[in-house]
Coordinates of C-alpha atoms in Angstrom, one line a residue:
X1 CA 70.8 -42.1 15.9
X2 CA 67.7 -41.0 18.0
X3 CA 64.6 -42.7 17.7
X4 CA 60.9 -42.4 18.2
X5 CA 59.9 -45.9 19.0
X6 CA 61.7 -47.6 21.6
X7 CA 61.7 -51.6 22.3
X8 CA 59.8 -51.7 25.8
X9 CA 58.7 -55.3 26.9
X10 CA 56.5 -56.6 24.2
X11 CA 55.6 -53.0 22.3
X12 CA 57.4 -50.1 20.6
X13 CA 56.5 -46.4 22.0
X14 CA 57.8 -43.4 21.2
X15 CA 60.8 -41.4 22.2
X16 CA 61.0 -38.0 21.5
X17 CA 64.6 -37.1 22.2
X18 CA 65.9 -35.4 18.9
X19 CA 63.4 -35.6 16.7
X20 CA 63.0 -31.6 15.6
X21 CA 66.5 -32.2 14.6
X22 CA 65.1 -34.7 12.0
X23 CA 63.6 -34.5 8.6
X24 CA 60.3 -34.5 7.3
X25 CA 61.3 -38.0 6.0
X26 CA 62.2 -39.7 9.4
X27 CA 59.7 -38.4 11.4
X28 CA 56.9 -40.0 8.5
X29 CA 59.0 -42.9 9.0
X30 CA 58.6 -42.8 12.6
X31 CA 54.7 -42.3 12.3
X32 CA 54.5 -45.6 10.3
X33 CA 56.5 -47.7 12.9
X34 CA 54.2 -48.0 15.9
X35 CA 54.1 -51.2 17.9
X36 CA 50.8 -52.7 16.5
X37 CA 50.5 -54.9 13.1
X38 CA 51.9 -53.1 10.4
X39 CA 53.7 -50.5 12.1
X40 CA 50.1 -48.4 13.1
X41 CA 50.4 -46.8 16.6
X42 CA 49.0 -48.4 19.6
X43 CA 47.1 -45.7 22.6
X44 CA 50.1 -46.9 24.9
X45 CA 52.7 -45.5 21.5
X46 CA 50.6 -42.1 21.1
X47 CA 50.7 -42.0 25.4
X48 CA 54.1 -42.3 25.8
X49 CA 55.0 -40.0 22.8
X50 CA 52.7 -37.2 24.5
X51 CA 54.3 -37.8 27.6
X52 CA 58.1 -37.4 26.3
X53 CA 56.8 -34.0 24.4
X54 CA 55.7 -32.8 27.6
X55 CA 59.3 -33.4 29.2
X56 CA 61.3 -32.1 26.2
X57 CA 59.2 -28.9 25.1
X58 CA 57.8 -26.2 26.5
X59 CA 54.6 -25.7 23.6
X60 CA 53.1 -29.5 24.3
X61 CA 49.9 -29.2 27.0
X62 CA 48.0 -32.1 28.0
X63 CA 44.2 -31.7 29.0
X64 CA 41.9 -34.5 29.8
X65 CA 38.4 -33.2 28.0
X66 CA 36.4 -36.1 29.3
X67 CA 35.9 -40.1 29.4
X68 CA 34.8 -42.9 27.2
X69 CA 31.6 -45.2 27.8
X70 CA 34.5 -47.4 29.1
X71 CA 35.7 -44.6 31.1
X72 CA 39.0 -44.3 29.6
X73 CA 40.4 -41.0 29.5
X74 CA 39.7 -39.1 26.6
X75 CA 42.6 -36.8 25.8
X76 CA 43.5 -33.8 24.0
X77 CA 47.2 -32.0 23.5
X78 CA 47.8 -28.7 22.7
X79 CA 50.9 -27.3 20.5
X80 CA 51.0 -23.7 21.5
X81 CA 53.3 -21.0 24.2
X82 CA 51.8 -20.1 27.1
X83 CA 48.4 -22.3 27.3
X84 CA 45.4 -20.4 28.1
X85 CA 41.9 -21.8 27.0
X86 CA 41.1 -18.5 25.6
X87 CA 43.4 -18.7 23.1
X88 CA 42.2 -19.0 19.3
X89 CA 42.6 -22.5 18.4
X90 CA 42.7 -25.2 15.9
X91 CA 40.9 -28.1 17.0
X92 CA 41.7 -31.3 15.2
X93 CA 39.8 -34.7 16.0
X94 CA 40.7 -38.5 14.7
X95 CA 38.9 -41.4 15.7
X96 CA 35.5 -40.7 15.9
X97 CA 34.8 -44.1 13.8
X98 CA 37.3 -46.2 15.7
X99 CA 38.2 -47.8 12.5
X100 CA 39.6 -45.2 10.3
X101 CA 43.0 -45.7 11.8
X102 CA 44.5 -43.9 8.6
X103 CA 42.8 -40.3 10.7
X104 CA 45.2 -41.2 13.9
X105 CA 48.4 -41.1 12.0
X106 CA 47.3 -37.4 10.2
X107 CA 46.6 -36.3 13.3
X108 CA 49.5 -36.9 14.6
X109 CA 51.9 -36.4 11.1
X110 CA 49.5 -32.7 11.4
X111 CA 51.2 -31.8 15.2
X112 CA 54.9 -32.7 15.1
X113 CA 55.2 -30.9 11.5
X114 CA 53.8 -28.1 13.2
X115 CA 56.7 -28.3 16.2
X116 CA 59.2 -29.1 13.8
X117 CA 58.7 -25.9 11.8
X118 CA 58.8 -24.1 15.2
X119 CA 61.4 -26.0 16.9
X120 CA 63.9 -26.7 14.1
X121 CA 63.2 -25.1 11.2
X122 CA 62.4 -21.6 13.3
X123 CA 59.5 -20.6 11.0
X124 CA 58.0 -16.9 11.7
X125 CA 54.7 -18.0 10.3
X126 CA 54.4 -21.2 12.6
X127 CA 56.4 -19.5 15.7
X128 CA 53.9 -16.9 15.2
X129 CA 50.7 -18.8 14.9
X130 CA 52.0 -20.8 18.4
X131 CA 52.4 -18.1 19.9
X132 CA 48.8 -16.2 20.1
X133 CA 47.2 -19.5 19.0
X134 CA 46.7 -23.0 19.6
X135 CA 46.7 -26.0 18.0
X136 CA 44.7 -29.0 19.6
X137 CA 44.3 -32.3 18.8
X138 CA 42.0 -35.3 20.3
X139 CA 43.8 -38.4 19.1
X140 CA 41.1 -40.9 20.2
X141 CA 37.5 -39.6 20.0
X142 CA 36.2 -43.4 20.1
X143 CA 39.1 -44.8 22.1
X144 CA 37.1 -47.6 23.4
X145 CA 36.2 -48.7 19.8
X146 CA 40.1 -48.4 18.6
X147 CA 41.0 -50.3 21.8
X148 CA 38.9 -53.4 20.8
X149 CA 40.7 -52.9 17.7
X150 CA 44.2 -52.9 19.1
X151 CA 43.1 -56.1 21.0
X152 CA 42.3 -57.9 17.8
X153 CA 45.6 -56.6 16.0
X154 CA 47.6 -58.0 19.2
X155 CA 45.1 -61.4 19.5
X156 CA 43.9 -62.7 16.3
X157 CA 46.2 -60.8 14.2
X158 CA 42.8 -59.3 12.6
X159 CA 41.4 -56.1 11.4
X160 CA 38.5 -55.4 12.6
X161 CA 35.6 -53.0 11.4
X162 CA 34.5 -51.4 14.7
X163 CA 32.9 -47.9 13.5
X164 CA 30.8 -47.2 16.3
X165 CA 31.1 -46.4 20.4
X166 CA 30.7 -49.7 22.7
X167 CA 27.8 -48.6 24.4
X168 CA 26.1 -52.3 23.2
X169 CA 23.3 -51.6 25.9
X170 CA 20.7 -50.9 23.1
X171 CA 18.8 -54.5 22.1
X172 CA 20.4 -55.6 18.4
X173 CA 20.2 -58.6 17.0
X174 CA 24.0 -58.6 15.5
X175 CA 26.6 -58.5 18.1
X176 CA 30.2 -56.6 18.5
X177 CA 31.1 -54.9 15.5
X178 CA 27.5 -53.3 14.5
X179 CA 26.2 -52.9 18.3
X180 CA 26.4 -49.1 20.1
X181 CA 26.5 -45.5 18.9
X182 CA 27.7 -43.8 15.6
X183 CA 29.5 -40.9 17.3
X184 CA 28.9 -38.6 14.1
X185 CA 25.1 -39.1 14.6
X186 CA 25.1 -38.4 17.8
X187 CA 25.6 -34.4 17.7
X188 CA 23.6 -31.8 18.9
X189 CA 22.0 -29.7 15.4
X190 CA 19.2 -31.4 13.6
X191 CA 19.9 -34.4 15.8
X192 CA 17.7 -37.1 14.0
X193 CA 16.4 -35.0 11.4
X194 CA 15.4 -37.6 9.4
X195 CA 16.1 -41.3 8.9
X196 CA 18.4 -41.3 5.7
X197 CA 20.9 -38.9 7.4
X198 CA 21.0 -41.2 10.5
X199 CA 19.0 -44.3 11.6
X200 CA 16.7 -45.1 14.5
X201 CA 18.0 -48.7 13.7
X202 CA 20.5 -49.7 16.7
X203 CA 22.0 -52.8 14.2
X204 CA 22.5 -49.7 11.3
X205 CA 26.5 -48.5 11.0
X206 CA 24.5 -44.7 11.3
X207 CA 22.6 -45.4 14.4
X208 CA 22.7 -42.6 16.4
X209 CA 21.6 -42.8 19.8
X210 CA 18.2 -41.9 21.9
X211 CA 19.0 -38.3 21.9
X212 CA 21.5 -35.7 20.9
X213 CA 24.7 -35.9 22.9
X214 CA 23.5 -39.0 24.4
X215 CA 27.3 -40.8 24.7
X216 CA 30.1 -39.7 27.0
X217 CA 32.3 -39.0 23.8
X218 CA 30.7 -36.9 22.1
X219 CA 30.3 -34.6 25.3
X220 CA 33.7 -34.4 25.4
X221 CA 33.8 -32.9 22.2
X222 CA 31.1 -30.7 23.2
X223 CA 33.1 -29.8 26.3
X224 CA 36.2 -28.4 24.2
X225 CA 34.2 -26.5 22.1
X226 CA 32.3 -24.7 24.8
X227 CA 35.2 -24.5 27.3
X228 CA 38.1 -23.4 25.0
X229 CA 38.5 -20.8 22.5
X230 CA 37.8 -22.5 19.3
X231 CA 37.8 -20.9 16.2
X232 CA 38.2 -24.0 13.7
X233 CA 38.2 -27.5 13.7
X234 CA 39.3 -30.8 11.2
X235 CA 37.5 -33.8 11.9
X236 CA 39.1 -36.1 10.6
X237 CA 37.4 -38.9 8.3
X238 CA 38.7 -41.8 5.9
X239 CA 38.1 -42.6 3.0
X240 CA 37.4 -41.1 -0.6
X241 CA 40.0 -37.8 -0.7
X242 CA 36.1 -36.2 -0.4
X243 CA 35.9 -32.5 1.7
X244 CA 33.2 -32.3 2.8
X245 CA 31.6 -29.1 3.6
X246 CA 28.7 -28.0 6.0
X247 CA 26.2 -28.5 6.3
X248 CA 25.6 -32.0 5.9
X249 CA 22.3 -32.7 7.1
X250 CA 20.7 -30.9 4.3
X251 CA 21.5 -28.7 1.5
X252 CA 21.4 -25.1 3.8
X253 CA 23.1 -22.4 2.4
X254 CA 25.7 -20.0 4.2
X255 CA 25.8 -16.5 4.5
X256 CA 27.9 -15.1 1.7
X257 CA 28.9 -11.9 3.8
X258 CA 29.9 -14.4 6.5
X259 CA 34.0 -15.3 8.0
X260 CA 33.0 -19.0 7.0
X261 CA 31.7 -18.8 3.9
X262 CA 34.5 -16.6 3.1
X263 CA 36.7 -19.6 4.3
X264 CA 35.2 -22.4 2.6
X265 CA 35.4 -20.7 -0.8
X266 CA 39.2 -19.2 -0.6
X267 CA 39.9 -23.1 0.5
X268 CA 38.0 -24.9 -2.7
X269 CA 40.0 -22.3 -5.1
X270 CA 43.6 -22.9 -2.7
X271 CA 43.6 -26.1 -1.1
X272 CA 46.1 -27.7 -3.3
X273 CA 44.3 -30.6 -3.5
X274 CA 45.6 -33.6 -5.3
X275 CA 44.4 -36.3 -6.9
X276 CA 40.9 -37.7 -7.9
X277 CA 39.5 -35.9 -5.2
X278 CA 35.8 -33.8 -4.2
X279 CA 35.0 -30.5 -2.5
X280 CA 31.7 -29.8 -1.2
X281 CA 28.4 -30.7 0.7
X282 CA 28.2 -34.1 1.3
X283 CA 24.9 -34.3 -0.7
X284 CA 26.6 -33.3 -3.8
X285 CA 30.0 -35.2 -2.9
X286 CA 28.6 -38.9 -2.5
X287 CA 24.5 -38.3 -2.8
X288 CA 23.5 -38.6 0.7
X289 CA 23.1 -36.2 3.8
X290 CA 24.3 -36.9 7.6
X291 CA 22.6 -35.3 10.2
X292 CA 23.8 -35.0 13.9
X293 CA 27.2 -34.9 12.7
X294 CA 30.1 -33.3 14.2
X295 CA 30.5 -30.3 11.6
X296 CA 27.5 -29.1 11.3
X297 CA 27.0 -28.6 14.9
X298 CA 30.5 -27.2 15.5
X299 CA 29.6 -24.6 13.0
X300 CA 26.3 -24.0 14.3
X301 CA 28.4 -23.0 17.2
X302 CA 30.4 -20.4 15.6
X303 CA 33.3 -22.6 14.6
X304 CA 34.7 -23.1 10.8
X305 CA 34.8 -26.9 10.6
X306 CA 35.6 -29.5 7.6
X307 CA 35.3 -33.4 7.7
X308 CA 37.6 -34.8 5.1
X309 CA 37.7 -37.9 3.8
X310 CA 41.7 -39.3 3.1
X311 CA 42.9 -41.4 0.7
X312 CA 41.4 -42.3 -2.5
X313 CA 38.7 -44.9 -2.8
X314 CA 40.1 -48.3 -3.4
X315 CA 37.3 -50.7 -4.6
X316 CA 39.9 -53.9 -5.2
X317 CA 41.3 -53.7 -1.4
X318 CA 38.1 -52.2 0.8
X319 CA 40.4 -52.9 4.0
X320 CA 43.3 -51.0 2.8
X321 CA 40.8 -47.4 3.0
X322 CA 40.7 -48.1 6.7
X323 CA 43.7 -49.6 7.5
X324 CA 46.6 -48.1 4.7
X325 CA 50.4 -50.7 4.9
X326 CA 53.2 -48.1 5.2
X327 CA 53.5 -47.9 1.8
X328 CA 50.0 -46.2 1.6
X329 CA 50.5 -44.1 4.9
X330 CA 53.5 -42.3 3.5
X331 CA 51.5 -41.9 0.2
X332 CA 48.9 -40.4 2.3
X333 CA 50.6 -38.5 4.1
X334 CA 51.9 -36.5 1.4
X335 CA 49.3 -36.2 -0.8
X336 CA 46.5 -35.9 1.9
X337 CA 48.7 -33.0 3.8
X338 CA 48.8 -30.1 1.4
X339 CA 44.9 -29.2 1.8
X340 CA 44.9 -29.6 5.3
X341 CA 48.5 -27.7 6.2
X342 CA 46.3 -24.9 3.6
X343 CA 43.1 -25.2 6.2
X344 CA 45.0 -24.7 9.7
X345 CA 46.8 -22.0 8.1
X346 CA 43.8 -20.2 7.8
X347 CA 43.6 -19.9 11.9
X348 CA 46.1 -17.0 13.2
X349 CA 46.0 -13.5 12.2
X350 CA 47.2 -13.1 8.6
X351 CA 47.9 -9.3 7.5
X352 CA 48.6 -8.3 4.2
X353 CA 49.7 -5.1 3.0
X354 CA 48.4 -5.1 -0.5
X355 CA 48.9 -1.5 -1.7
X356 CA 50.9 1.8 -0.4
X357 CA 49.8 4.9 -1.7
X358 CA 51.4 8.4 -1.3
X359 CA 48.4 10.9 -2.0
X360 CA 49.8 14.3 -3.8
X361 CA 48.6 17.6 -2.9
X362 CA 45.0 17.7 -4.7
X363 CA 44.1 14.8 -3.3
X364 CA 45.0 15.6 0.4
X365 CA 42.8 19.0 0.0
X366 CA 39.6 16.5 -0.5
X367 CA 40.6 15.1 2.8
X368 CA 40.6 16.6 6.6
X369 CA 43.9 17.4 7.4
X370 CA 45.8 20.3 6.1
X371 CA 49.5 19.4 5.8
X372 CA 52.5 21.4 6.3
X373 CA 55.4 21.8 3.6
X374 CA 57.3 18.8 5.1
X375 CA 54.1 16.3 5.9
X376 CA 53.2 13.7 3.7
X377 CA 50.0 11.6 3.5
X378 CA 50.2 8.0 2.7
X379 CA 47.0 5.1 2.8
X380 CA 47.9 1.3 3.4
X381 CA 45.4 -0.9 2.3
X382 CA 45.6 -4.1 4.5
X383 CA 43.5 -7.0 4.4
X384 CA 43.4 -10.0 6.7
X385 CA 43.4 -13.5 5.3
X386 CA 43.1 -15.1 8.4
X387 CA 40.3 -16.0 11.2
X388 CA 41.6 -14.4 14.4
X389 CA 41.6 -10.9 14.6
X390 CA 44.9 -8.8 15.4
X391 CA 44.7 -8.6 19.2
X392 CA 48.2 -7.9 20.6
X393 CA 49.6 -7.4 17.2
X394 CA 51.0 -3.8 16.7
X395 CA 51.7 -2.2 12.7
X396 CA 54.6 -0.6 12.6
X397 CA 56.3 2.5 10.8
X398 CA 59.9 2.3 10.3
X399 CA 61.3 5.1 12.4
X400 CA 62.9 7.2 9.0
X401 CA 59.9 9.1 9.3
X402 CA 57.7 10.4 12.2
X403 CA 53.9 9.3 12.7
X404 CA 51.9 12.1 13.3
X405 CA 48.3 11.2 12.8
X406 CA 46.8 7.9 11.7
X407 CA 43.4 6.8 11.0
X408 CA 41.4 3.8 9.9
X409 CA 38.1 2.9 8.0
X410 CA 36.9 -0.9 8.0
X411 CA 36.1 -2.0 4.3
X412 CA 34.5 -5.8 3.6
X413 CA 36.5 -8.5 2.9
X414 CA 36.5 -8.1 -1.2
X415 CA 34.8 -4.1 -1.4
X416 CA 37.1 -2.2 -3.5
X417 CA 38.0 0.9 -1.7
X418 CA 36.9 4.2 -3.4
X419 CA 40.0 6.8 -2.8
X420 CA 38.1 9.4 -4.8
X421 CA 34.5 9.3 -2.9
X422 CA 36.0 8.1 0.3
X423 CA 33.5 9.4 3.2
X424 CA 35.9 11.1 5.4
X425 CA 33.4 11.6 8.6
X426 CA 34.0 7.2 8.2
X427 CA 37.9 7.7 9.8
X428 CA 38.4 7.2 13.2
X429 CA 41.6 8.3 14.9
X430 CA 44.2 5.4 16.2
X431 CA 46.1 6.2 19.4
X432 CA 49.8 5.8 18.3
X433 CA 53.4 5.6 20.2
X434 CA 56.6 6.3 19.0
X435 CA 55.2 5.2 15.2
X436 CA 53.4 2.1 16.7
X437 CA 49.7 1.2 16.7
X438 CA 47.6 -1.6 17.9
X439 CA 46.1 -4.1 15.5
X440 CA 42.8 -4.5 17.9
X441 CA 40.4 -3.7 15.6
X442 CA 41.5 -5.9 12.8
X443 CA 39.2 -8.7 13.0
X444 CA 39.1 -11.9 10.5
X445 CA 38.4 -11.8 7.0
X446 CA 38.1 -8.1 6.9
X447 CA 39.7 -5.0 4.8
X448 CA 41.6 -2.0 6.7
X449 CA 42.5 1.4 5.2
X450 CA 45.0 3.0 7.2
X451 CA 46.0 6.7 6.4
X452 CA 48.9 7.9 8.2
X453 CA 50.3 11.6 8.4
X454 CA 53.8 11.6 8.4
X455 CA 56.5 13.9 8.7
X456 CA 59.6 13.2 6.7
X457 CA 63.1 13.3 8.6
X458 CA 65.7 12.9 6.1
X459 CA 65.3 13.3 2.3
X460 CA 63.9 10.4 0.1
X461 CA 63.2 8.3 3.1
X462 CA 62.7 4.4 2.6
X463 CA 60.0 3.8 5.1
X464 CA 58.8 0.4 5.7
X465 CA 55.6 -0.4 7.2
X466 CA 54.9 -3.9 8.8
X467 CA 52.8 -6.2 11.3
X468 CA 55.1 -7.3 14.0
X469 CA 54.6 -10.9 13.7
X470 CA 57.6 -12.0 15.4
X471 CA 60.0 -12.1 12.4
X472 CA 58.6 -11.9 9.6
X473 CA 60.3 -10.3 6.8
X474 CA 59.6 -6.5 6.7
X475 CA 59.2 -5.8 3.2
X476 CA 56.6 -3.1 2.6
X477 CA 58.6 -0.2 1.6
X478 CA 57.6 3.1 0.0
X479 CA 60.1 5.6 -1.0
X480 CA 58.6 9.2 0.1
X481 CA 58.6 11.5 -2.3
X482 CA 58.7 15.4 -2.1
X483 CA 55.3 15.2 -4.8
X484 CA 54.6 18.8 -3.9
X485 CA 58.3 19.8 -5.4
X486 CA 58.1 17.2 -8.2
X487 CA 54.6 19.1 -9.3
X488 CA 56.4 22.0 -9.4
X489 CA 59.4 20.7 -11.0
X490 CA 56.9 18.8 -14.2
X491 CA 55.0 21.8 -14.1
X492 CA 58.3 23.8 -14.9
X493 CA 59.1 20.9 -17.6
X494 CA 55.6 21.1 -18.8
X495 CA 56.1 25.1 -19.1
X496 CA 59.4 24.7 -20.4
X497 CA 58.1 22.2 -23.5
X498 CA 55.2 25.0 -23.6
X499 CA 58.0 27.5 -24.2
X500 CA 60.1 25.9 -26.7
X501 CA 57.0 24.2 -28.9
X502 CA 56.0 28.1 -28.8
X503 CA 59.3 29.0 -30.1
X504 CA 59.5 26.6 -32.6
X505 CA 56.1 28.0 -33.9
X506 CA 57.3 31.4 -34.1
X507 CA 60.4 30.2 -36.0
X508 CA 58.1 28.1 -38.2
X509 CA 55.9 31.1 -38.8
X510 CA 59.0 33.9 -39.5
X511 CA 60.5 31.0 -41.8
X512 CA 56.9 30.8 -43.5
X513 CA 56.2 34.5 -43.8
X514 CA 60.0 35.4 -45.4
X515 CA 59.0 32.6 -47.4
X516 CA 56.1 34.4 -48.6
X517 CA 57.3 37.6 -48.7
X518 CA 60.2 36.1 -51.4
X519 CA 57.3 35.2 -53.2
X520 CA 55.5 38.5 -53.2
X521 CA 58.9 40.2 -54.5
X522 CA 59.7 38.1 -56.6
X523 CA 56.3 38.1 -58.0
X524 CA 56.2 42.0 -58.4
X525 CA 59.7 41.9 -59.9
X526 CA 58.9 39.2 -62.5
X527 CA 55.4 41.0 -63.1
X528 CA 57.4 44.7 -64.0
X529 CA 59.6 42.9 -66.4
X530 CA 56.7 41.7 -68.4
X531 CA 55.1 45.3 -68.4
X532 CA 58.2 46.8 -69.3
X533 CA 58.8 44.6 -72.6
X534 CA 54.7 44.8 -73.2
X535 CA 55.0 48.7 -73.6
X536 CA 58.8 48.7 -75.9
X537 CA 56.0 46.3 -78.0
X538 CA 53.7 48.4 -78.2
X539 CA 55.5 51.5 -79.6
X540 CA 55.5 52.3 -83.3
X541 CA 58.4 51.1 -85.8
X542 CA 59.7 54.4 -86.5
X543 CA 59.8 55.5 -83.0
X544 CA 62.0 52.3 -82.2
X545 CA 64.1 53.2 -85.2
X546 CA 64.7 56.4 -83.9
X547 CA 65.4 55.6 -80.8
X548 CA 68.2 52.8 -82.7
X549 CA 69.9 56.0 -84.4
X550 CA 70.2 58.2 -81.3

């Protein structure tokens, strides 16, 4: 049986050998058997667990993004093939309140899933999203302050409530625990905006430095997000099961027609959130604003960031919202997941081919292109769910059929697309080989009409059209049709009903005219009769007499 935590001197640390051929159930297990009190993971655990993935993988990538106020080495991994810093990625952070050790053991639940989907379960979706994306994760944004606290775990067998950095070089009257920086004051938009959001107090659990980026950590941060391709980040909080949304500082609203508030919205309605939780701006979640936080300036710079809070309050135990037993971290683990698996989801280029549409011959003579007897024209409506746009992703037309033209127009996200007052001088020609075209100008959160020309090959062709996304199942098929022939073919019924409803008629009518004609005869017979027997009345007695003798 492999294992993740090995028995080295006096601590447990991981071992990575065999674990994608695990379940989702031992590697939670794993998570919630590090070497410090309680089975929570120790830096040297996370270190050494890192370090095997390396050795073992080929999608693990180390990068030091900067050091502590104690100089440690502030780390970051990233799950993805091929590293390149200009790859989109997924930043995820833990840590920044040294305290919240529940956000470490996410973090890292939030990465091996990831791997294991890739690695054992052989997932298009996840092999995909690897592939022309990354995922990266700082484990330890205050790793001095969770150091301290693995010292008291290790010492005095103590949990201790260390929330901020230990830069203590600010004058406070209280010592240890409420001296230094509040990391998530301590970014760079509307840096001490006011005095509720953040304090000017260096005793105050919100105290948040002499100026913006002020501590080594948070420049880190700051580092990753300007150095590296980041498109959307988690920062990860506990406790409350609260999402909170930016901005934080104040109640400042998003553009509507914009990728993240486009996000944000498809995430409150599909988050599959569970239990008593919250969705919003922070001032509507718990009634108070936080300025210099780490959201708010990560999405002032372009990325789509959240700062969740996990677990549900518990007023009885206030330690356990910090520091969950096992029992509580599996519990968190699988509740908590869902919404956040939803939210990274969101990052790689997601295509979906929502409608296929075979236009018939009146509505191709509205259009540009005249088609011959054996050309067919056919619109795709595509949208993409996603926040990365399709570079290096090709559509594909099954090879039943030959591409012979194929244009685009770019819709918005949610505009309905008007087939019958489509602006044609809107199309623009794609470049295509061998029924392949390039994805390039797909970008995130957006609507494409594709209208492809195609000439058929073989009679009722089954022609599929799909993204190559490494494996994913290809199952957007249209049957083409001959609609010109099956025109001609109703209109032949249509005549042919015309015919025999005429028919009928005339038999109708010849049935109703004999009809009346039988009447008319008859009527004239009937009406000689009764002149014939008025006149014999009419004559005198003798003259009938006479007639009697003869």
């Amino acid at each position: 049986m492999i294992i993740l935590f090995q028995l080295i001197p006096t601590l447990f640390c991981f071992n990575y050998q065999g674990i994608i051929n695990q379940d989702l159930n031992h590697i939670q297990n794993e998570i919630i058997n590090g070497s410090l009190l309680q089975g929570r993971l120790s830096i040297t655990d996370v270190e050494n667990l890192f370090t095997e993935l390396e050795s073992t993988t080929n999608f693990v990538h180390s990068q030091k993004i900067g050091e502590s106020y104690l100089n440690k080495t502030i780390q970051s991994y990233a799950l993805c093939a091929n590293f390149s810093k200009e790859k989109p990625m997924m930043l995820i952070t833990s840590l920044h309140h040294s305290r919240e050790v529940a956000t470490l053991q996410m973090n890292i639940y939030l990465f091996l899933y990831i791997l294991w989907q890739v690695e054992n379960e052989k997932n298009p979706f996840y092999i995909n999203m690897i592939n022309h994306n990354c995922i990266l994760i700082v484990p330890f944004v205050n790793i001095d302050g969770y150091n301290e606290i693995e010292s008291e775990f290790n010492n005095n067998n103590f949990q201790p409530l260390t929330r901020k950095n230990l830069n203590r070089t600010i004058p406070c009257y209280q010592k240890d625990e409420l001296a230094g920086i509040d990391l998530n004051r301590n970014y760079g938009y509307h840096f001490a905006y006011d005095n509720i959001g953040s304090s000017n107090d260096p005793c105050d659990e919100t105290y948040r430095g002499n100026e913006a980026f002020s501590e080594k950590e948070t420049q880190a941060i700051k580092y990753a997000v300007q150095n590296f391709n980041i498109k959307m980040a988690i920062n990860l909080h506990c406790f409350g099961n609260l999402w909170v949304l930016p901005y934080s500082y104040a109640n400042e609203e998003l553009d509507q027609d914009g990728v993240p508030y486009l996000i944000y919205e498809d995430f409150k309605l599909n988050g599959q959130f569970q239990g008593n939780y919250k969705i919003g701006h922070a001032i509507d979640l718990v009634q108070y604003t936080a300025n210099g936080e780490a959201a708010d300036w990560m999405l002032s710079q372009g990325v789509i960031a959240i700062s969740p809070e996990l677990g549900e309050q518990s007023n009885t135990h206030f330690f356990s919202n910090f520091y969950p037993d096992q029992k509580q971290t599996i519990k968190l683990l699988k509740t908590e997941f869902p919404p956040l698996i939803q939210f990274i989801n969101y990052l790689p280029f997601q295509p979906l081919i929502k409608q296929l549409y075979q236009y018939n011959e009146s509505n191709t003579q509205k259009l540009f292109y005249t088609l011959s007897t054996n050309q067919y024209l056919i619109e795709v409506q595509c949208i993409n769910h996603g926040v990365t746009n399709g570079s290096n992703q090709n559509f594909i037309v099954s090879d039943s059929v030959q591409l012979i033209e194929a244009y685009y127009i770019n819709l918005k996200y949610d505009q309905i697309f008007q087939r019958e007052t489509m602006n044609t001088q809107k199309l623009q020609r794609i470049k295509h080989i061998n029924n392949t075209f390039s994805t390039d100008q797909f970008v995130p959160r957006s609507q494409i009409i594709y209208l492809l020309i195609l000439e058929k090959i073989r009679f009722e062709n089954e022609v599929k059209f799909y993204f190559d996304l490494n494996g994913e199942e290809k199952i957007n098929t249209l049957t083409i049709k001959d609609i010109n022939y099956d025109q001609k073919q109703l209109k032949i019924i249509q005549y042919q009903k015309l015919y025999n409803l005429l028919y009928i008629s005339l038999f109708i009518s010849l049935i109703i005219i004999i009809g009346i004609l039988h009447q008319i005869i008859l009527k004239k017979s009937t009406n000689k009769k009764q002149n014939s027997i008025l006149k014999l009345m009419e004559q005198k007695s003798e003259q009938i007499e006479l007639n009697l003798q003869i």
